[in-house]
CSV table of C-alpha atoms in Angstrom, one decimal:
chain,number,residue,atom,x,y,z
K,1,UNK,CA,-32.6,3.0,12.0
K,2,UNK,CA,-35.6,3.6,10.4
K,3,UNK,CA,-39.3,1.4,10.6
K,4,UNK,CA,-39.0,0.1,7.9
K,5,UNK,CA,-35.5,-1.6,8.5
K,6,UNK,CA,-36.6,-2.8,11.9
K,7,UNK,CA,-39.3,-4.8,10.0
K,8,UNK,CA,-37.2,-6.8,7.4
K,9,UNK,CA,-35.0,-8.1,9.9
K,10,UNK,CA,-31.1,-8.8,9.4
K,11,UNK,CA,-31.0,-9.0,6.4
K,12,UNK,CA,-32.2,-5.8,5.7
K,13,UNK,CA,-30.4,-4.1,8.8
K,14,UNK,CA,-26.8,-6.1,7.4
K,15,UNK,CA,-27.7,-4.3,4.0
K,16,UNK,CA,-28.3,-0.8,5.2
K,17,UNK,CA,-25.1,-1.0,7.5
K,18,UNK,CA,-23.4,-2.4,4.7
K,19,UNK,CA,-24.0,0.4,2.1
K,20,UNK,CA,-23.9,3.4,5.1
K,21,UNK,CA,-21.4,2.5,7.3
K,22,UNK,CA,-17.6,2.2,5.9
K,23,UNK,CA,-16.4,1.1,9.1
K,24,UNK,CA,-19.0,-1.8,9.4
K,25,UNK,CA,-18.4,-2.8,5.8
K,26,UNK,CA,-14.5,-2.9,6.5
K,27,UNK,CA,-14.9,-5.1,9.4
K,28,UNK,CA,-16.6,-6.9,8.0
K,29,UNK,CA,-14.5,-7.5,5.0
K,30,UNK,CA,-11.1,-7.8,7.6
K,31,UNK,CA,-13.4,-10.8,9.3
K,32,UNK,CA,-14.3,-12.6,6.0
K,33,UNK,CA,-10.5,-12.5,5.1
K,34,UNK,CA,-9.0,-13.7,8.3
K,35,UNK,CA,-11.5,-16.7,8.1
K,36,UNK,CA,-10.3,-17.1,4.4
K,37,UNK,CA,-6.7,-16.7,5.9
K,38,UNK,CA,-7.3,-19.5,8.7
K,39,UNK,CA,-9.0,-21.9,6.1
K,40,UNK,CA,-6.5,-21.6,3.9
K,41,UNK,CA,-3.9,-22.4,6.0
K,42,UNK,CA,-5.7,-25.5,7.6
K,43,UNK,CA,-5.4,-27.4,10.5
K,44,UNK,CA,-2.7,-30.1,9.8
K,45,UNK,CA,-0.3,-29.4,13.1
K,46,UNK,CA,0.6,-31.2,16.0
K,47,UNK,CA,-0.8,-28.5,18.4
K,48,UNK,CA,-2.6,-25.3,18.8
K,49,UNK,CA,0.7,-23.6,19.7
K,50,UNK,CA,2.1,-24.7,16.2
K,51,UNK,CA,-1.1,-23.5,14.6
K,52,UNK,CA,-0.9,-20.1,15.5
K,53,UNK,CA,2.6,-19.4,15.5
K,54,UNK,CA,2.6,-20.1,11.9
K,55,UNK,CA,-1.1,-18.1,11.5
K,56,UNK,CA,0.9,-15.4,12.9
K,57,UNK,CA,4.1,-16.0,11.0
K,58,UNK,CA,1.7,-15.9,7.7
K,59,UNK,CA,0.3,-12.9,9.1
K,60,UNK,CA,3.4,-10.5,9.4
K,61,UNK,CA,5.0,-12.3,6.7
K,62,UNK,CA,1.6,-10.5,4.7
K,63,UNK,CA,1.9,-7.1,6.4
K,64,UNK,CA,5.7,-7.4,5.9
K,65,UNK,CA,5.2,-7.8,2.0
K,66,UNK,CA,2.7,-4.6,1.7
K,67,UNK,CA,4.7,-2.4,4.0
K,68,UNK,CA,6.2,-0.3,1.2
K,69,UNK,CA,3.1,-0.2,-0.3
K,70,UNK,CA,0.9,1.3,2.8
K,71,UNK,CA,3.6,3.6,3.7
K,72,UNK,CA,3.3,5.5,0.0
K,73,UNK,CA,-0.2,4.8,0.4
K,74,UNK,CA,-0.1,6.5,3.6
K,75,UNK,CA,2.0,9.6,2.2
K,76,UNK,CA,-0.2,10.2,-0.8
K,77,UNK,CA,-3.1,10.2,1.5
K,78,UNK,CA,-1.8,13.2,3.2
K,79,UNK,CA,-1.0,15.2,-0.1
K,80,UNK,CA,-4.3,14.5,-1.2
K,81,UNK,CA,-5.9,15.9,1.8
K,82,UNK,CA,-4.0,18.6,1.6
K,83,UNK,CA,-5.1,19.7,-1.7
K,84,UNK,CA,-2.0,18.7,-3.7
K,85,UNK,CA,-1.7,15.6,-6.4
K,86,UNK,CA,1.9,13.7,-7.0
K,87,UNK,CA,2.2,10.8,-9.3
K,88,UNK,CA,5.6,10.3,-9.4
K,89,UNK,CA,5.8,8.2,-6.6
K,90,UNK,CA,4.8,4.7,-8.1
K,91,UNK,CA,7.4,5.3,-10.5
K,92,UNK,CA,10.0,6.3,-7.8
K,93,UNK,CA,9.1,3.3,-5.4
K,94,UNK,CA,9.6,1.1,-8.7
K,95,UNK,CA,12.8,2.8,-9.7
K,96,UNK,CA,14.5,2.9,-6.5
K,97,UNK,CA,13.8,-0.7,-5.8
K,98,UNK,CA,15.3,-1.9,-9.1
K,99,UNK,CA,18.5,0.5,-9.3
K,100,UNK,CA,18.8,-1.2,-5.1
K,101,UNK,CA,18.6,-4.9,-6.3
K,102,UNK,CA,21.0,-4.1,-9.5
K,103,UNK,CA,23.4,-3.1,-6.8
K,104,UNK,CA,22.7,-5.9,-4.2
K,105,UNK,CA,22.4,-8.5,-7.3
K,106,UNK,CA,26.0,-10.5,-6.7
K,107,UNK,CA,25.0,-13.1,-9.7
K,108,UNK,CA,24.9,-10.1,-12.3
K,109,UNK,CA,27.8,-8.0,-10.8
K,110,UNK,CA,26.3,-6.0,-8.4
K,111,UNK,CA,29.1,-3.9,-6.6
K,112,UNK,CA,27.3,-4.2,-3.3
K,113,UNK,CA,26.8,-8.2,-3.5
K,114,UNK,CA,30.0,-9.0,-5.0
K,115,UNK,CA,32.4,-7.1,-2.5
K,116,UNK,CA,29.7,-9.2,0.1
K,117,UNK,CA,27.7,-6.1,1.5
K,118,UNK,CA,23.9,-7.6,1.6
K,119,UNK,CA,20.8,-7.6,3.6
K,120,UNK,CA,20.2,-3.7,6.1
K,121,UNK,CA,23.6,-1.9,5.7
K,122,UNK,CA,23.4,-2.6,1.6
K,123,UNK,CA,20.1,-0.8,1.6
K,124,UNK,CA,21.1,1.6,3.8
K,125,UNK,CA,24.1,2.3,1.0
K,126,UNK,CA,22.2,2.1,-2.0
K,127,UNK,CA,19.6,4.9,-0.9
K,128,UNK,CA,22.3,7.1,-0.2
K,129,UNK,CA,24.0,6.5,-3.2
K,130,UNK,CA,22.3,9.0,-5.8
K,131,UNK,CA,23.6,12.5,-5.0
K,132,UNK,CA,20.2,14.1,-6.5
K,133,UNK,CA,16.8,11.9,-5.5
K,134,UNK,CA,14.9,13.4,-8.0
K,135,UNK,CA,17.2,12.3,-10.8
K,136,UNK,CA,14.9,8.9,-10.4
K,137,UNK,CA,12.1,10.2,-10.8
K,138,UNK,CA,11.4,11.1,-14.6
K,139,UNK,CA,7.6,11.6,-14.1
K,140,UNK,CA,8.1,13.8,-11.2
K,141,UNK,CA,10.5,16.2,-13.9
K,142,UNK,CA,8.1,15.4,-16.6
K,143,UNK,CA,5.1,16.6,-15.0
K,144,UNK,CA,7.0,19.8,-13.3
K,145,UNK,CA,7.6,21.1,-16.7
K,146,UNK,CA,4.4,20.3,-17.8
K,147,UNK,CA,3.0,22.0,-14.8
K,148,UNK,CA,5.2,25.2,-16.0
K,149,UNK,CA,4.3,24.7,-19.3
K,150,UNK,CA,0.4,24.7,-18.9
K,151,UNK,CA,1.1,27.9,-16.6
K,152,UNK,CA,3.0,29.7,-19.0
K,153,UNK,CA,-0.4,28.7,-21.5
K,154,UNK,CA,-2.8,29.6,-19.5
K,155,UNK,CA,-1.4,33.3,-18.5
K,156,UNK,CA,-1.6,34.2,-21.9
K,157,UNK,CA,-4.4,36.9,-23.2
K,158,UNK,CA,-7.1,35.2,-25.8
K,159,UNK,CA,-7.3,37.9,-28.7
């Protein structure tokens, strides 16, 4: 810290760590939305037991509903850091979700629903179902032949 930060006081020092240091200004950020969390969910039960069972239970049920999320977060982390770019896999994550809950969908004749295959082993079948995975993924083919494309272009001589 510098003499001029020592001066100001917290304010200043909260500042500086704020701006300079990501993991300070992360923490800081999880702490603000657990408090947010807690208040939202008040304190309206019989006992402390009951309180936090369902502040945990709101907790996972959080992490449980961003899993797919952080998990294709987590894998386009590592193709960026390795130098590579892939957009196609927003568009898979959508497509294989929807082409899963048309099969699982009983109400609107959903094979896997209405022969009464639900819940783990109907996800399990409807992943394996497509015989070619990148049949989904239009943007993935689209941008390989664009990719081509633009290499064909470029490897041309300029007159």
């Amino acid at each position: 810290m510098n003499e001029k930060t020592n001066k100001k006081g917290f304010g200043a020092w909260f500042r500086d760590n704020w701006k300079n240091n990501a993991l300070f200004s992360t923490g800081i950020a999880l702490i603000v939305m657990v408090i947010l969390q807690t208040l939202a969910l008040g304190f309206n039960y019989a006992s402390f037991g009951e309180w936090f069972g369902a502040w945990i239970n709101n907790w996972m049920n959080i992490l449980r509903n961003n899993s797919s999320v952080g998990i294709i977060a987590l894998g386009m982390t590592f193709v960026i850091i390795s130098g590579g770019i892939d957009l196609a896999v927003g568009s898979t994550l959508v497509a294989v979700g929807a082409i899963t809950m048309t099969l699982i969908d009983a109400a609107n004749g959903g094979w896997l629903g209405a022969i009464g295959l639900t819940g783990a082993p109907a996800y399990i079948v409807a992943i394996l179902i497509p015989s070619r995975p990148a049949s989904f993924s239009a943007a993935s083919t689209a941008s390989w032949s664009l990719r081509a494309r633009f290499r064909r272009s470029s490897q041309r001589s300029v007159p």
